[in-house]
PDB file of C-alpha atoms and ligand atoms in Angstrom:
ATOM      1  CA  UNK A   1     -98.528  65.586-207.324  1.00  0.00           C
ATOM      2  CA  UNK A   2     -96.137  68.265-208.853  1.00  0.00           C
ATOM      3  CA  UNK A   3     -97.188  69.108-212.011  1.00  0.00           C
ATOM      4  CA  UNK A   4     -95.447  71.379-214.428  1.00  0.00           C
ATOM      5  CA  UNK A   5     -96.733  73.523-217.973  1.00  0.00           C
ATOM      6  CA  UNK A   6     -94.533  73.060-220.800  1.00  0.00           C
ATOM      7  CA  UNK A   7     -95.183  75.220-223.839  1.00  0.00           C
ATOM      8  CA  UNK A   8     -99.084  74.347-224.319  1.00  0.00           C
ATOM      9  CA  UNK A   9     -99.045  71.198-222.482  1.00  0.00           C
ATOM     10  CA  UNK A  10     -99.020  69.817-218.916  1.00  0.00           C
ATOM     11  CA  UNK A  11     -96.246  67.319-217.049  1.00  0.00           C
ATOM     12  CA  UNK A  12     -96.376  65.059-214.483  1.00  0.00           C
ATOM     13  CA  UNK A  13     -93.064  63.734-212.026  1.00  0.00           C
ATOM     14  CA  UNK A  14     -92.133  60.714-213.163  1.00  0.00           C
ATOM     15  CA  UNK A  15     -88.694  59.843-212.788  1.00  0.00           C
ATOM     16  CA  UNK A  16     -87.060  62.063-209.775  1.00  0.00           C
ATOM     17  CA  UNK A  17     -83.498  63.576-209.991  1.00  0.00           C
ATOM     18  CA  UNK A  18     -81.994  61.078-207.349  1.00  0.00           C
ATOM     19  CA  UNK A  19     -82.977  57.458-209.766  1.00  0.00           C
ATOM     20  CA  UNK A  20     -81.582  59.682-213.022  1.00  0.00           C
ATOM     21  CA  UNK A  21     -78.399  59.813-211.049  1.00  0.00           C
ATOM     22  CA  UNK A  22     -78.279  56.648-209.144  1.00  0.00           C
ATOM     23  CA  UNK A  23     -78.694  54.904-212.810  1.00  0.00           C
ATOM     24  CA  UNK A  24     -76.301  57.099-214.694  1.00  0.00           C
ATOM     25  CA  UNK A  25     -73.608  56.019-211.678  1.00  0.00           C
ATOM     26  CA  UNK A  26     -74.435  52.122-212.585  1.00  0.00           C
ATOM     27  CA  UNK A  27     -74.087  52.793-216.379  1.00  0.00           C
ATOM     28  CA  UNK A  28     -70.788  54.682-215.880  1.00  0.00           C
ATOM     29  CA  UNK A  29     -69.430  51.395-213.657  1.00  0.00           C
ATOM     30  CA  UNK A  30     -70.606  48.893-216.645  1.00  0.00           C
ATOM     31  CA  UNK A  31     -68.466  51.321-219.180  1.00  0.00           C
ATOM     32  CA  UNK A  32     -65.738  51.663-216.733  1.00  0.00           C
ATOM     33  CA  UNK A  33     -65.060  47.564-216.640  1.00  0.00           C
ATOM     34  CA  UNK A  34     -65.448  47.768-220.500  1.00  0.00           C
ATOM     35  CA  UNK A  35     -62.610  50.505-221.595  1.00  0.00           C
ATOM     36  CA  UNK A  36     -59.381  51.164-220.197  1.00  0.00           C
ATOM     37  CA  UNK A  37     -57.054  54.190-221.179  1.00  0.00           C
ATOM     38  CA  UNK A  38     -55.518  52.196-224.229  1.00  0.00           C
ATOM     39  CA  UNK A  39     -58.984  51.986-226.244  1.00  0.00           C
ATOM     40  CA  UNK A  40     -59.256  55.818-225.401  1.00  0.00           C
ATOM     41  CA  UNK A  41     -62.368  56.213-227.169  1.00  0.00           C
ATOM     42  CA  UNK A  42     -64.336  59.180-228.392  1.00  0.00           C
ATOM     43  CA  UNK A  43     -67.783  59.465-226.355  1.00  0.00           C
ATOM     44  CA  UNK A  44     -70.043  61.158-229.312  1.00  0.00           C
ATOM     45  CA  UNK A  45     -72.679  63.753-227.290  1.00  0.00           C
ATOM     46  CA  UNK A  46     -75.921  63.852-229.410  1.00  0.00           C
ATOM     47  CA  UNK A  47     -77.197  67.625-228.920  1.00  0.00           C
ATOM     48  CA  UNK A  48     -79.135  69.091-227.923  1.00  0.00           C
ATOM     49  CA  UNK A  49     -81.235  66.462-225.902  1.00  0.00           C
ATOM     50  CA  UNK A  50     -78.132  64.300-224.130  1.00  0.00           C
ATOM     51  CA  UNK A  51     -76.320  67.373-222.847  1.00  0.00           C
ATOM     52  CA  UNK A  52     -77.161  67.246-219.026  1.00  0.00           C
ATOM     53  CA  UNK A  53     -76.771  62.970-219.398  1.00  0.00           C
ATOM     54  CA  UNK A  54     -73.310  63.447-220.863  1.00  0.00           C
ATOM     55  CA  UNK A  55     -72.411  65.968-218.596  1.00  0.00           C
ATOM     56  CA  UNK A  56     -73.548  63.422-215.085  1.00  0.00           C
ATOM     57  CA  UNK A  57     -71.754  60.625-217.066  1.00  0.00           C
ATOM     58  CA  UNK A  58     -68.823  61.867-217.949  1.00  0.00           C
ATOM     59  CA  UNK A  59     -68.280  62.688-214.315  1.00  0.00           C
ATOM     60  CA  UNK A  60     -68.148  59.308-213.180  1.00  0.00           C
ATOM     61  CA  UNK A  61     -65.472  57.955-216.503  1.00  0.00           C
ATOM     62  CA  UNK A  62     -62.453  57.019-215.242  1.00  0.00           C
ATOM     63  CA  UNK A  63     -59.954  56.074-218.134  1.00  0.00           C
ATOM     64  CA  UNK A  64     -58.476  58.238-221.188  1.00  0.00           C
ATOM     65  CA  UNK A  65     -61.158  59.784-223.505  1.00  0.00           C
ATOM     66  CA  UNK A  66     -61.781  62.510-225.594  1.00  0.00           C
ATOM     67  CA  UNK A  67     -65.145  64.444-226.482  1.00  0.00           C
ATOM     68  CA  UNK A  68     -67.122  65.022-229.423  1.00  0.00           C
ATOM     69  CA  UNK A  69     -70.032  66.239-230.756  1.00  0.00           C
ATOM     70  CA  UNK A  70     -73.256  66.045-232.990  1.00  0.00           C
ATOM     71  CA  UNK A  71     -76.329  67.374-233.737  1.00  0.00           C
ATOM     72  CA  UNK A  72     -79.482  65.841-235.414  1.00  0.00           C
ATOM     73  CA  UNK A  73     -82.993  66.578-235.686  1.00  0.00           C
ATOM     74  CA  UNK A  74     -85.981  64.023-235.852  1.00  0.00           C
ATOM     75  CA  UNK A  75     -88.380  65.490-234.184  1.00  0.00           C
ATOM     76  CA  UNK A  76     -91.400  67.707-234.206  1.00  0.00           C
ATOM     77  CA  UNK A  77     -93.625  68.489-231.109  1.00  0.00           C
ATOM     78  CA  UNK A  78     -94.437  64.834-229.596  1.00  0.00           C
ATOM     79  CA  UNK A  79     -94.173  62.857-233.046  1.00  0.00           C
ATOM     80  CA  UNK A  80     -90.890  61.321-234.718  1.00  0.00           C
ATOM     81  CA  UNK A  81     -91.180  62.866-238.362  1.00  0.00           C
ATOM     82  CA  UNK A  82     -89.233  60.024-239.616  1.00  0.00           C
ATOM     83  CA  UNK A  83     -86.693  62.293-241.461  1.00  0.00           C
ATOM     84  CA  UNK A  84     -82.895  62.823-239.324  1.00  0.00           C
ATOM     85  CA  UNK A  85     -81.246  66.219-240.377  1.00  0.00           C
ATOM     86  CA  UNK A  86     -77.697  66.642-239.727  1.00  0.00           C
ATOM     87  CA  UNK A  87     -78.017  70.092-238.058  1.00  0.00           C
ATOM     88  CA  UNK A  88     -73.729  70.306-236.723  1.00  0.00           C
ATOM     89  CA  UNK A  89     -71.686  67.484-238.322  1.00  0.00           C
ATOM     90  CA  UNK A  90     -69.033  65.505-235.872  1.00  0.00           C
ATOM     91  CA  UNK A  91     -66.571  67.368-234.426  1.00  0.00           C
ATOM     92  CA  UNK A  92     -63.495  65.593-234.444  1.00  0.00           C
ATOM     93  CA  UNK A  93     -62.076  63.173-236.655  1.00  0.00           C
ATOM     94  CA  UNK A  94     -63.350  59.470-235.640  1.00  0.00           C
ATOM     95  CA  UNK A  95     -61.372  57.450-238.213  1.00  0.00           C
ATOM     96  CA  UNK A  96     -59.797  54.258-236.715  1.00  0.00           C
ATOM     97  CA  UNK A  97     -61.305  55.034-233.363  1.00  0.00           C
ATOM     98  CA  UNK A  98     -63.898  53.404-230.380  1.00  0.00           C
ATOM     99  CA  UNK A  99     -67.026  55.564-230.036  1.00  0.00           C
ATOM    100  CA  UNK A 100     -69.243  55.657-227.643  1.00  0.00           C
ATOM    101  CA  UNK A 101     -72.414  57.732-228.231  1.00  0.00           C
ATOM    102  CA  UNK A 102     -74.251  59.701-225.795  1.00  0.00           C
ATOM    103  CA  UNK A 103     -78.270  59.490-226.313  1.00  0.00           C
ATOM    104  CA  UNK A 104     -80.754  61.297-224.581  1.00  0.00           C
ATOM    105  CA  UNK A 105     -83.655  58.572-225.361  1.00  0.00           C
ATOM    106  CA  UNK A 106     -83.933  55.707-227.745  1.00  0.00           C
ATOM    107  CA  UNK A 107     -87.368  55.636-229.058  1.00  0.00           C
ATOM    108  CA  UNK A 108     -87.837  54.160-232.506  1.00  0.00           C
ATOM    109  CA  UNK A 109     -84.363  53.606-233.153  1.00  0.00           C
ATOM    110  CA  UNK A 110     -84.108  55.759-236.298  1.00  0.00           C
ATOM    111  CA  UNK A 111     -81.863  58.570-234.937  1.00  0.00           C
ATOM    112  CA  UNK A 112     -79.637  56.086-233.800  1.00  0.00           C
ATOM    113  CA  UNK A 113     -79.655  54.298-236.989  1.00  0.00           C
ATOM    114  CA  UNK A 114     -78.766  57.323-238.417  1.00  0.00           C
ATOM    115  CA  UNK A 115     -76.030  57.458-236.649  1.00  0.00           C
ATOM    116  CA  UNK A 116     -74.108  54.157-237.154  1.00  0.00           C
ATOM    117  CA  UNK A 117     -74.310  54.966-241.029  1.00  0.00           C
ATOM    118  CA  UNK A 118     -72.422  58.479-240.286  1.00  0.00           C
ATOM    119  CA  UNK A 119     -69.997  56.781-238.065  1.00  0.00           C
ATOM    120  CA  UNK A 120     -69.701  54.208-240.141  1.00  0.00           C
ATOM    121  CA  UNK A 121     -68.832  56.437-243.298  1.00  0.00           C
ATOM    122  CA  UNK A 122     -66.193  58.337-241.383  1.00  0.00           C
ATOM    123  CA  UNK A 123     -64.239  55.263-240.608  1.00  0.00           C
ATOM    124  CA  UNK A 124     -65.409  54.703-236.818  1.00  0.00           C
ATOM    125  CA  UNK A 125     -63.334  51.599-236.026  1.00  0.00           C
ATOM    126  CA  UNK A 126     -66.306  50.305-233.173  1.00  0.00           C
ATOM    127  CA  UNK A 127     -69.128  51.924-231.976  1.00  0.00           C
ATOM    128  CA  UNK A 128     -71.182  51.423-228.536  1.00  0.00           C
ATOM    129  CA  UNK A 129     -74.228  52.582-227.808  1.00  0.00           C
ATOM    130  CA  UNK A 130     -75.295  54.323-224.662  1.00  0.00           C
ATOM    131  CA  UNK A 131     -78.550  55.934-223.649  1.00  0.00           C
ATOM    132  CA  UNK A 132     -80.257  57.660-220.614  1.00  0.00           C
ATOM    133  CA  UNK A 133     -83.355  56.300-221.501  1.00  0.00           C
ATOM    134  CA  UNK A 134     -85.026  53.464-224.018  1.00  0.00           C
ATOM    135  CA  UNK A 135     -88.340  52.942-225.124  1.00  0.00           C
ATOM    136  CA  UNK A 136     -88.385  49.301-226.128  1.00  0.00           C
ATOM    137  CA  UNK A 137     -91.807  49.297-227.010  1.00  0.00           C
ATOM    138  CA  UNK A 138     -91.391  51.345-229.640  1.00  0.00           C
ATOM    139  CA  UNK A 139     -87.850  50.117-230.808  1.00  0.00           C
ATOM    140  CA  UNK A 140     -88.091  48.870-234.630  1.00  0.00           C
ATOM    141  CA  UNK A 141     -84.405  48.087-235.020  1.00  0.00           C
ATOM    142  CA  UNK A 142     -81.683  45.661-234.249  1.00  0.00           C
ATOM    143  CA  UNK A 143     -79.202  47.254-233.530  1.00  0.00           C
ATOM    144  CA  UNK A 144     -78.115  46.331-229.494  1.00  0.00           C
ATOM    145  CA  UNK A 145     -78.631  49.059-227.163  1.00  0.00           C
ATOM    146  CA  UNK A 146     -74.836  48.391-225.342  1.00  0.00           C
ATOM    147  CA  UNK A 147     -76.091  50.703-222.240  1.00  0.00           C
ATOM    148  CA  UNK A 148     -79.380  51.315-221.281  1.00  0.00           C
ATOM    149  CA  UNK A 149     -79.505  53.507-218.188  1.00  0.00           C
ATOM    150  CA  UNK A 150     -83.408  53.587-217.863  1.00  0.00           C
ATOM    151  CA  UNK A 151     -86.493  51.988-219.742  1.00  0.00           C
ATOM    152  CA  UNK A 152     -89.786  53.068-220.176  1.00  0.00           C
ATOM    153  CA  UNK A 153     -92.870  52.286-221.672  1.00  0.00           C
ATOM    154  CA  UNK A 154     -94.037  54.109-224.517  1.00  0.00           C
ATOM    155  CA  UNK A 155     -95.174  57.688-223.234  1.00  0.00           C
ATOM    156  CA  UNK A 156     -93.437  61.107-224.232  1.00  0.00           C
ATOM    157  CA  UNK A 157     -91.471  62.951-221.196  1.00  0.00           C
ATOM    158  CA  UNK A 158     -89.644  65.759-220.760  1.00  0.00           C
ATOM    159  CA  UNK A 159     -86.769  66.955-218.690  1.00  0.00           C
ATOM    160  CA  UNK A 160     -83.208  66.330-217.884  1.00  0.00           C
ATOM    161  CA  UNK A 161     -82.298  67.468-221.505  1.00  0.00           C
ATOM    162  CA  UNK A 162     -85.667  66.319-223.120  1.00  0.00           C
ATOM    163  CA  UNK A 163     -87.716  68.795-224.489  1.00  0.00           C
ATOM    164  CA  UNK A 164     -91.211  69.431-225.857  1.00  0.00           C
ATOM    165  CA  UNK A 165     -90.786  71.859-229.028  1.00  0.00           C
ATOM    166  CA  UNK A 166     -87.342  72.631-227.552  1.00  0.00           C
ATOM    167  CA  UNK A 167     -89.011  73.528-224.435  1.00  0.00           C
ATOM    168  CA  UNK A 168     -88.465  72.038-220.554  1.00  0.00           C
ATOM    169  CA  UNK A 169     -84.945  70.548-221.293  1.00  0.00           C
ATOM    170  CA  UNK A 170     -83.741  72.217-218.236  1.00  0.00           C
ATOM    171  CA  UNK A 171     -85.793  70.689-215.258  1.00  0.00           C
ATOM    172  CA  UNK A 172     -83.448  68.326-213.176  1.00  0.00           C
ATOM    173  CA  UNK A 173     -86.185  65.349-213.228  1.00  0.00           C
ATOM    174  CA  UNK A 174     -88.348  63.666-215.672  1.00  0.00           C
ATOM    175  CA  UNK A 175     -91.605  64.277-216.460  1.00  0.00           C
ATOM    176  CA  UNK A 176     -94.300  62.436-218.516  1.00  0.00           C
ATOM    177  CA  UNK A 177     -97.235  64.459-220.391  1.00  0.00           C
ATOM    178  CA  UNK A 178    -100.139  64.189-218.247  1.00  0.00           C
ATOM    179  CA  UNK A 179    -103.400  63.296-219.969  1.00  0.00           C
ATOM    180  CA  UNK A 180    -106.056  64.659-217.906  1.00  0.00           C
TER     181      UNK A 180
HETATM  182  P1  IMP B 201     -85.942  57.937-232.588  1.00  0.00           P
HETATM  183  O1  IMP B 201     -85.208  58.328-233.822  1.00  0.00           O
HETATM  184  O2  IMP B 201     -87.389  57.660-232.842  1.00  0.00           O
HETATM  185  O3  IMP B 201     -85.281  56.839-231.790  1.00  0.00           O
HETATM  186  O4  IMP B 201     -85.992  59.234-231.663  1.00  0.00           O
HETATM  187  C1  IMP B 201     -84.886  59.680-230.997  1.00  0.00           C
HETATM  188  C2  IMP B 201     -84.974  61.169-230.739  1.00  0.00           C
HETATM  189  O5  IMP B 201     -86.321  61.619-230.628  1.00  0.00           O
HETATM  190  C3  IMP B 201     -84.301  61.489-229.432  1.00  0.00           C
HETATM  191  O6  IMP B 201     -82.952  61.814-229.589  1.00  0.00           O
HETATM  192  C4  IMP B 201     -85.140  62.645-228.913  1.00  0.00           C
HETATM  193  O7  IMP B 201     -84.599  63.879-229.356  1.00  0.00           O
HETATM  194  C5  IMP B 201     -86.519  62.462-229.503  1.00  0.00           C
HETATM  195  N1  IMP B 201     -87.486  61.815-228.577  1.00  0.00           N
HETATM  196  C6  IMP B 201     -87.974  60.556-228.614  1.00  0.00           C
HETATM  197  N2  IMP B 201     -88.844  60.313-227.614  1.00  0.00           N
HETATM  198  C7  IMP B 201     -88.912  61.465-226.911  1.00  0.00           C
HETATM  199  C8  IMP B 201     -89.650  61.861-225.714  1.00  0.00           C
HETATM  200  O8  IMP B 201     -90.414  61.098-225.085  1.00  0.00           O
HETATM  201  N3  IMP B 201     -89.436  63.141-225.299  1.00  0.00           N
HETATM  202  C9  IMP B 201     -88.605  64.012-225.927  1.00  0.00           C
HETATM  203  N4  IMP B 201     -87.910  63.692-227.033  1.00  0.00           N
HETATM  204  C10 IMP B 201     -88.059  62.431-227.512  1.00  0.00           C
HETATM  205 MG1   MG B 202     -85.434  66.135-229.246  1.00  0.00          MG
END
């Protein structure tokens, strides 16, 4: 069993590079049959976590799009503190536009909660939500996930963007903290 050390705590494999990829490629498909080059929306990256997911993603898009980005902060070590801190404001003007935003993870849903209001106050015209992975467990809002590449149960992982204390985002598969 490979197991990695991240910061002061230790990983186990638990979602290898080959299923991140093989479910980004399905999620890309669903979005393809959704847009076509006349809704030419905006996908909204969520940094720092979603960078390697928007990067796979993006690969696979096939109609007229542009970029932006964004930057919050919820977290601290392996808790949520509950408090979302606009750490880089949007990057491009989203008024009267489709956006699609790029998440890392959904876990209790504030972050992306967070996010609708933002879009919402700078005149987004629709919004869609996409994300590499979900914790539905732990979901306390209704807002609809549009795109959920991968669900899992509650447990904190790292990897493919995901970090621990900003630590371990660059591994190319996921891991999950390992207990013993
Ligand atoms: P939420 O606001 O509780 O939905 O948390 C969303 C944010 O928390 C994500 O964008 C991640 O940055 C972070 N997060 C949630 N769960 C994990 C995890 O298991 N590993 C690493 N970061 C996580
Ligand atoms: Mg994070």
């Amino acid at each position: 069993m490979e197991r990695i050390k991240v910061h002061d705590k230790y990983f186990k494999i638990f979602i290898p590079n080959s299923q991140i990829e093989e479910a980004i490629k399905k999620t890309a498909e669903k979005i393809n049959n959704d847009f076509s080059d006349e809704d030419c929306p905006i996908f909204l990256s969520v940094l720092t976590g979603s960078f390697m997911f928007t990067a796979s993603l993006m690969k696979e898009i096939k109609f007229e799009c542009e970029m932006a980005f964004i930057k919050l902060s919820s977290y601290s070590g392996t808790q949520s503190t509950g408090t979302i801190k606009q750490v880089m404001g949007l990057t491009k003007d989203v008024k009267g536009r489709k956006v699609i935003i790029i998440e890392d993870i959904v876990d209790t849903g504030k972050t992306i909660m967070a996010l609708l209001k933002i879009l919402e106050n700078a005149g987004a015209a629709d919004v869609k939500i996409c994300t590499l992975i979900h914790k539905p467990d732990s979901y306390k809002e209704k807002a609809k996930l549009d795109y959920v590449a991968i669900n899992i149960p509650n447990d904190f992982i790292v990897g493919y963007g995901l970090d621990y204390d900003e630590y371990g985002r660059q591994y190319k598969d996921i891991y999950v903290l390992d207990q013993d």
